[in-house]
Amino acid sequence: FAAAATRLLDRTPYVTPIAGFDEAHYAPLHPLFMAAVLAITNRSLVAVKAVQVVLGVVTIWLSYRIGRRLLRNDRAALAGAFGLALLPELIAFTHYVWTETLFTTLFCASFLFLLRVAEKRSARDAGTSTRFWSVSCGQYQRSAARPETSCDG
């Protein structure tokens, strides 16, 4: 993913440096996200990892908020968020520069707004939920549109 982001910054072809094939099967949001962080931080991969860690913390906070809304119990919501904070996969994914961290944060934000829609029936929250969901799941649209570039095709 770092190579894809660097290629975006360098405005070179969007292909893998080793295999030389089209990287369109990769999630487009994550390389764009990484390219933005790299551009702001003078191409610091450590900064990208730091932002990933912040996204992991935001995901834990969002999970607490979701738990509180669903269970109506602060202790249970805290226990769930604490369990998520100790989940080895979450810790690993925030350290590695993979798409899962960004996707999980956007997915949790979408779900939280969806819960608000169910409670308040707010058109504004419905729109916000739809936007978060579209952004988090939009990474699969290109693969579906071009099966020859997907991992399965």
mmCIF file of N, CA and C in Angstrom, residues 21-112:
data_model
loop_
_atom_site.group_PDB
_atom_site.id
_atom_site.type_symbol
_atom_site.label_atom_id
_atom_site.label_comp_id
_atom_site.label_asym_id
_atom_site.label_seq_id
_atom_site.Cartn_x
_atom_site.Cartn_y
_atom_site.Cartn_z
ATOM 1 N N PHE A 21 1.450 -5.358 -12.383
ATOM 2 C CA PHE A 21 0.054 -5.402 -12.831
ATOM 3 C C PHE A 21 -0.751 -4.285 -12.199
ATOM 4 N N ASP A 22 -1.909 -4.042 -12.783
ATOM 5 C CA ASP A 22 -2.815 -2.989 -12.344
ATOM 6 C C ASP A 22 -3.210 -3.197 -10.880
ATOM 7 N N GLU A 23 -3.056 -2.169 -10.058
ATOM 8 C CA GLU A 23 -3.392 -2.273 -8.645
ATOM 9 C C GLU A 23 -4.834 -1.891 -8.355
ATOM 10 N N ALA A 24 -5.680 -1.864 -9.374
ATOM 11 C CA ALA A 24 -7.061 -1.436 -9.188
ATOM 12 C C ALA A 24 -7.832 -2.354 -8.257
ATOM 13 N N HIS A 25 -7.334 -3.568 -8.031
ATOM 14 C CA HIS A 25 -8.044 -4.459 -7.116
ATOM 15 C C HIS A 25 -7.799 -4.079 -5.658
ATOM 16 N N TYR A 26 -6.841 -3.215 -5.403
ATOM 17 C CA TYR A 26 -6.641 -2.704 -4.049
ATOM 18 C C TYR A 26 -7.678 -1.625 -3.752
ATOM 19 N N ALA A 27 -7.977 -1.454 -2.489
ATOM 20 C CA ALA A 27 -8.932 -0.426 -2.078
ATOM 21 C C ALA A 27 -8.383 0.948 -2.451
ATOM 22 N N PRO A 28 -9.110 1.712 -3.258
ATOM 23 C CA PRO A 28 -8.580 3.008 -3.698
ATOM 24 C C PRO A 28 -8.540 4.047 -2.594
ATOM 25 N N LEU A 29 -9.430 3.940 -1.606
ATOM 26 C CA LEU A 29 -9.460 4.947 -0.547
ATOM 27 C C LEU A 29 -8.192 4.922 0.296
ATOM 28 N N HIS A 30 -7.715 3.740 0.626
ATOM 29 C CA HIS A 30 -6.559 3.651 1.510
ATOM 30 C C HIS A 30 -5.285 4.224 0.894
ATOM 31 N N PRO A 31 -4.929 3.897 -0.349
ATOM 32 C CA PRO A 31 -3.757 4.555 -0.940
ATOM 33 C C PRO A 31 -3.913 6.082 -1.033
ATOM 34 N N LEU A 32 -5.132 6.556 -1.314
ATOM 35 C CA LEU A 32 -5.360 8.005 -1.343
ATOM 36 C C LEU A 32 -5.183 8.609 0.051
ATOM 37 N N PHE A 33 -5.713 7.930 1.053
ATOM 38 C CA PHE A 33 -5.547 8.359 2.442
ATOM 39 C C PHE A 33 -4.065 8.409 2.809
ATOM 40 N N MET A 34 -3.344 7.335 2.475
ATOM 41 C CA MET A 34 -1.907 7.291 2.772
ATOM 42 C C MET A 34 -1.151 8.372 2.012
ATOM 43 N N ALA A 35 -1.500 8.585 0.754
ATOM 44 C CA ALA A 35 -0.822 9.608 -0.045
ATOM 45 C C ALA A 35 -1.019 10.983 0.580
ATOM 46 N N ALA A 36 -2.220 11.250 1.088
ATOM 47 C CA ALA A 36 -2.479 12.541 1.741
ATOM 48 C C ALA A 36 -1.613 12.709 2.981
ATOM 49 N N VAL A 37 -1.537 11.673 3.799
ATOM 50 C CA VAL A 37 -0.707 11.754 5.011
ATOM 51 C C VAL A 37 0.762 11.873 4.641
ATOM 52 N N LEU A 38 1.199 11.098 3.663
ATOM 53 C CA LEU A 38 2.600 11.185 3.224
ATOM 54 C C LEU A 38 2.930 12.567 2.670
ATOM 55 N N ALA A 39 2.012 13.166 1.935
ATOM 56 C CA ALA A 39 2.248 14.497 1.363
ATOM 57 C C ALA A 39 2.367 15.549 2.458
ATOM 58 N N ILE A 40 1.527 15.432 3.481
ATOM 59 C CA ILE A 40 1.545 16.416 4.575
ATOM 60 C C ILE A 40 2.783 16.264 5.451
ATOM 61 N N THR A 41 3.282 15.031 5.589
ATOM 62 C CA THR A 41 4.359 14.749 6.548
ATOM 63 C C THR A 41 5.709 14.488 5.891
ATOM 64 N N ASN A 42 5.894 14.977 4.691
ATOM 65 C CA ASN A 42 7.165 14.808 3.989
ATOM 66 C C ASN A 42 7.514 13.321 3.827
ATOM 67 N N ARG A 43 6.492 12.534 3.445
ATOM 68 C CA ARG A 43 6.629 11.104 3.136
ATOM 69 C C ARG A 43 7.085 10.253 4.313
ATOM 70 N N SER A 44 6.580 10.582 5.473
ATOM 71 C CA SER A 44 6.938 9.834 6.675
ATOM 72 C C SER A 44 5.981 8.664 6.879
ATOM 73 N N LEU A 45 6.516 7.451 6.743
ATOM 74 C CA LEU A 45 5.715 6.253 6.986
ATOM 75 C C LEU A 45 5.375 6.117 8.473
ATOM 76 N N VAL A 46 6.228 6.644 9.326
ATOM 77 C CA VAL A 46 5.955 6.648 10.770
ATOM 78 C C VAL A 46 4.712 7.496 11.052
ATOM 79 N N ALA A 47 4.557 8.591 10.355
ATOM 80 C CA ALA A 47 3.372 9.431 10.534
ATOM 81 C C ALA A 47 2.110 8.693 10.087
ATOM 82 N N VAL A 48 2.211 7.931 9.003
ATOM 83 C CA VAL A 48 1.059 7.148 8.552
ATOM 84 C C VAL A 48 0.677 6.144 9.632
ATOM 85 N N LYS A 49 1.665 5.479 10.215
ATOM 86 C CA LYS A 49 1.392 4.521 11.285
ATOM 87 C C LYS A 49 0.783 5.218 12.499
ATOM 88 N N ALA A 50 1.255 6.426 12.811
ATOM 89 C CA ALA A 50 0.693 7.181 13.941
ATOM 90 C C ALA A 50 -0.773 7.532 13.684
ATOM 91 N N VAL A 51 -1.091 7.927 12.461
ATOM 92 C CA VAL A 51 -2.485 8.228 12.115
ATOM 93 C C VAL A 51 -3.321 6.956 12.196
ATOM 94 N N GLN A 52 -2.760 5.825 11.776
ATOM 95 C CA GLN A 52 -3.472 4.544 11.895
ATOM 96 C C GLN A 52 -3.773 4.229 13.359
ATOM 97 N N VAL A 53 -2.833 4.511 14.251
ATOM 98 C CA VAL A 53 -3.052 4.276 15.685
ATOM 99 C C VAL A 53 -4.181 5.175 16.190
ATOM 100 N N VAL A 54 -4.189 6.430 15.760
ATOM 101 C CA VAL A 54 -5.275 7.342 16.139
ATOM 102 C C VAL A 54 -6.612 6.812 15.637
ATOM 103 N N LEU A 55 -6.648 6.298 14.414
ATOM 104 C CA LEU A 55 -7.881 5.713 13.887
ATOM 105 C C LEU A 55 -8.314 4.506 14.720
ATOM 106 N N GLY A 56 -7.356 3.721 15.198
ATOM 107 C CA GLY A 56 -7.678 2.594 16.069
ATOM 108 C C GLY A 56 -8.323 3.057 17.368
ATOM 109 N N VAL A 57 -7.803 4.138 17.933
ATOM 110 C CA VAL A 57 -8.379 4.709 19.159
ATOM 111 C C VAL A 57 -9.785 5.239 18.881
ATOM 112 N N VAL A 58 -9.969 5.895 17.747
ATOM 113 C CA VAL A 58 -11.292 6.393 17.366
ATOM 114 C C VAL A 58 -12.262 5.222 17.213
ATOM 115 N N THR A 59 -11.803 4.107 16.652
ATOM 116 C CA THR A 59 -12.647 2.927 16.504
ATOM 117 C C THR A 59 -13.089 2.404 17.872
ATOM 118 N N ILE A 60 -12.190 2.391 18.826
ATOM 119 C CA ILE A 60 -12.538 1.944 20.179
ATOM 120 C C ILE A 60 -13.573 2.882 20.789
ATOM 121 N N TRP A 61 -13.397 4.182 20.615
ATOM 122 C CA TRP A 61 -14.372 5.158 21.128
ATOM 123 C C TRP A 61 -15.728 4.964 20.461
ATOM 124 N N LEU A 62 -15.712 4.771 19.141
ATOM 125 C CA LEU A 62 -16.969 4.540 18.422
ATOM 126 C C LEU A 62 -17.652 3.265 18.908
ATOM 127 N N SER A 63 -16.867 2.222 19.185
ATOM 128 C CA SER A 63 -17.468 0.979 19.675
ATOM 129 C C SER A 63 -18.099 1.192 21.048
ATOM 130 N N TYR A 64 -17.480 2.024 21.872
ATOM 131 C CA TYR A 64 -18.084 2.365 23.167
ATOM 132 C C TYR A 64 -19.422 3.067 22.958
ATOM 133 N N ARG A 65 -19.438 4.034 22.046
ATOM 134 C CA ARG A 65 -20.679 4.769 21.764
ATOM 135 C C ARG A 65 -21.764 3.843 21.213
ATOM 136 N N ILE A 66 -21.375 2.929 20.342
ATOM 137 C CA ILE A 66 -22.337 1.969 19.799
ATOM 138 C C ILE A 66 -22.876 1.077 20.915
ATOM 139 N N GLY A 67 -21.987 0.575 21.749
ATOM 140 C CA GLY A 67 -22.411 -0.274 22.865
ATOM 141 C C GLY A 67 -23.331 0.451 23.826
ATOM 142 N N ARG A 68 -23.030 1.701 24.092
ATOM 143 C CA ARG A 68 -23.875 2.489 24.998
ATOM 144 C C ARG A 68 -25.263 2.704 24.414
ATOM 145 N N ARG A 69 -25.328 2.951 23.108
ATOM 146 C CA ARG A 69 -26.633 3.142 22.456
ATOM 147 C C ARG A 69 -27.442 1.847 22.423
ATOM 148 N N LEU A 70 -26.768 0.742 22.123
ATOM 149 C CA LEU A 70 -27.490 -0.524 22.000
ATOM 150 C C LEU A 70 -27.877 -1.115 23.351
ATOM 151 N N LEU A 71 -26.962 -1.046 24.312
ATOM 152 C CA LEU A 71 -27.174 -1.719 25.593
ATOM 153 C C LEU A 71 -27.727 -0.816 26.685
ATOM 154 N N ARG A 72 -27.594 0.501 26.492
ATOM 155 C CA ARG A 72 -28.044 1.475 27.492
ATOM 156 C C ARG A 72 -27.378 1.214 28.849
ATOM 157 N N ASN A 73 -26.108 0.827 28.790
ATOM 158 C CA ASN A 73 -25.373 0.489 30.001
ATOM 159 C C ASN A 73 -23.915 0.884 29.806
ATOM 160 N N ASP A 74 -23.468 1.872 30.588
ATOM 161 C CA ASP A 74 -22.097 2.365 30.444
ATOM 162 C C ASP A 74 -21.053 1.295 30.759
ATOM 163 N N ARG A 75 -21.288 0.502 31.785
ATOM 164 C CA ARG A 75 -20.304 -0.520 32.168
ATOM 165 C C ARG A 75 -20.140 -1.567 31.067
ATOM 166 N N ALA A 76 -21.239 -1.997 30.507
ATOM 167 C CA ALA A 76 -21.164 -2.990 29.419
ATOM 168 C C ALA A 76 -20.480 -2.390 28.196
ATOM 169 N N ALA A 77 -20.781 -1.135 27.896
ATOM 170 C CA ALA A 77 -20.149 -0.465 26.754
ATOM 171 C C ALA A 77 -18.647 -0.315 26.990
ATOM 172 N N LEU A 78 -18.261 0.041 28.204
ATOM 173 C CA LEU A 78 -16.833 0.148 28.538
ATOM 174 C C LEU A 78 -16.145 -1.205 28.448
ATOM 175 N N ALA A 79 -16.820 -2.252 28.921
ATOM 176 C CA ALA A 79 -16.235 -3.591 28.847
ATOM 177 C C ALA A 79 -16.024 -3.996 27.396
ATOM 178 N N GLY A 80 -16.995 -3.704 26.537
ATOM 179 C CA GLY A 80 -16.853 -4.016 25.117
ATOM 180 C C GLY A 80 -15.720 -3.245 24.466
ATOM 181 N N ALA A 81 -15.631 -1.951 24.775
ATOM 182 C CA ALA A 81 -14.555 -1.127 24.212
ATOM 183 C C ALA A 81 -13.194 -1.590 24.732
ATOM 184 N N PHE A 82 -13.134 -1.969 25.997
ATOM 185 C CA PHE A 82 -11.886 -2.466 26.578
ATOM 186 C C PHE A 82 -11.475 -3.776 25.903
ATOM 187 N N GLY A 83 -12.456 -4.654 25.676
ATOM 188 C CA GLY A 83 -12.165 -5.904 24.980
ATOM 189 C C GLY A 83 -11.651 -5.661 23.576
ATOM 190 N N LEU A 84 -12.240 -4.696 22.894
ATOM 191 C CA LEU A 84 -11.775 -4.347 21.550
ATOM 192 C C LEU A 84 -10.355 -3.784 21.601
ATOM 193 N N ALA A 85 -10.077 -2.973 22.609
ATOM 194 C CA ALA A 85 -8.740 -2.379 22.739
ATOM 195 C C ALA A 85 -7.664 -3.449 22.939
ATOM 196 N N LEU A 86 -8.048 -4.569 23.532
ATOM 197 C CA LEU A 86 -7.086 -5.655 23.771
ATOM 198 C C LEU A 86 -7.043 -6.688 22.649
ATOM 199 N N LEU A 87 -7.891 -6.521 21.643
ATOM 200 C CA LEU A 87 -7.955 -7.474 20.537
ATOM 201 C C LEU A 87 -6.643 -7.428 19.745
ATOM 202 N N PRO A 88 -5.939 -8.557 19.660
ATOM 203 C CA PRO A 88 -4.635 -8.547 18.974
ATOM 204 C C PRO A 88 -4.711 -8.069 17.520
ATOM 205 N N GLU A 89 -5.802 -8.418 16.819
ATOM 206 C CA GLU A 89 -5.930 -7.996 15.416
ATOM 207 C C GLU A 89 -6.030 -6.484 15.292
ATOM 208 N N LEU A 90 -6.775 -5.853 16.187
ATOM 209 C CA LEU A 90 -6.882 -4.393 16.126
ATOM 210 C C LEU A 90 -5.524 -3.747 16.386
ATOM 211 N N ILE A 91 -4.815 -4.282 17.346
ATOM 212 C CA ILE A 91 -3.486 -3.750 17.654
ATOM 213 C C ILE A 91 -2.560 -3.936 16.448
ATOM 214 N N ALA A 92 -2.578 -5.108 15.852
ATOM 215 C CA ALA A 92 -1.708 -5.387 14.701
ATOM 216 C C ALA A 92 -2.087 -4.528 13.498
ATOM 217 N N PHE A 93 -3.393 -4.412 13.226
ATOM 218 C CA PHE A 93 -3.814 -3.668 12.049
ATOM 219 C C PHE A 93 -3.520 -2.184 12.174
ATOM 220 N N THR A 94 -3.489 -1.649 13.390
ATOM 221 C CA THR A 94 -3.144 -0.238 13.524
ATOM 222 C C THR A 94 -1.649 -0.026 13.332
ATOM 223 N N HIS A 95 -0.848 -1.025 13.645
ATOM 224 C CA HIS A 95 0.596 -0.903 13.475
ATOM 225 C C HIS A 95 1.003 -1.083 12.012
ATOM 226 N N TYR A 96 0.369 -2.040 11.349
ATOM 227 C CA TYR A 96 0.669 -2.257 9.936
ATOM 228 C C TYR A 96 -0.100 -1.230 9.103
ATOM 229 N N VAL A 97 0.371 -0.992 7.928
ATOM 230 C CA VAL A 97 -0.268 -0.002 7.061
ATOM 231 C C VAL A 97 -1.226 -0.729 6.123
ATOM 232 N N TRP A 98 -2.317 -1.241 6.697
ATOM 233 C CA TRP A 98 -3.310 -1.995 5.943
ATOM 234 C C TRP A 98 -4.627 -1.232 5.931
ATOM 235 N N THR A 99 -5.521 -1.649 5.055
ATOM 236 C CA THR A 99 -6.804 -0.960 4.889
ATOM 237 C C THR A 99 -7.780 -1.209 6.029
ATOM 238 N N GLU A 100 -7.596 -2.276 6.779
ATOM 239 C CA GLU A 100 -8.570 -2.659 7.796
ATOM 240 C C GLU A 100 -8.827 -1.566 8.827
ATOM 241 N N THR A 101 -7.803 -0.835 9.211
ATOM 242 C CA THR A 101 -7.974 0.195 10.236
ATOM 243 C C THR A 101 -8.899 1.298 9.749
ATOM 244 N N LEU A 102 -8.639 1.824 8.583
ATOM 245 C CA LEU A 102 -9.480 2.882 8.027
ATOM 246 C C LEU A 102 -10.898 2.375 7.772
ATOM 247 N N PHE A 103 -11.008 1.181 7.184
ATOM 248 C CA PHE A 103 -12.322 0.616 6.902
ATOM 249 C C PHE A 103 -13.128 0.423 8.188
ATOM 250 N N THR A 104 -12.503 -0.122 9.223
ATOM 251 C CA THR A 104 -13.215 -0.394 10.480
ATOM 252 C C THR A 104 -13.684 0.895 11.132
ATOM 253 N N THR A 105 -12.863 1.925 11.100
ATOM 254 C CA THR A 105 -13.271 3.214 11.666
ATOM 255 C C THR A 105 -14.472 3.783 10.914
ATOM 256 N N LEU A 106 -14.403 3.771 9.598
ATOM 257 C CA LEU A 106 -15.515 4.286 8.792
ATOM 258 C C LEU A 106 -16.770 3.435 8.958
ATOM 259 N N PHE A 107 -16.606 2.133 9.046
ATOM 260 C CA PHE A 107 -17.747 1.247 9.243
ATOM 261 C C PHE A 107 -18.424 1.516 10.586
ATOM 262 N N CYS A 108 -17.622 1.657 11.651
ATOM 263 C CA CYS A 108 -18.198 1.938 12.982
ATOM 264 C C CYS A 108 -18.906 3.293 12.995
ATOM 265 N N ALA A 109 -18.323 4.286 12.349
ATOM 266 C CA ALA A 109 -18.976 5.597 12.274
ATOM 267 C C ALA A 109 -20.302 5.479 11.526
ATOM 268 N N SER A 110 -20.314 4.727 10.447
ATOM 269 C CA SER A 110 -21.546 4.520 9.693
ATOM 270 C C SER A 110 -22.598 3.835 10.552
ATOM 271 N N PHE A 111 -22.204 2.812 11.282
ATOM 272 C CA PHE A 111 -23.150 2.077 12.111
ATOM 273 C C PHE A 111 -23.700 2.952 13.235
ATOM 274 N N LEU A 112 -22.851 3.790 13.826
ATOM 275 C CA LEU A 112 -23.312 4.694 14.882
ATOM 276 C C LEU A 112 -24.364 5.666 14.342
#
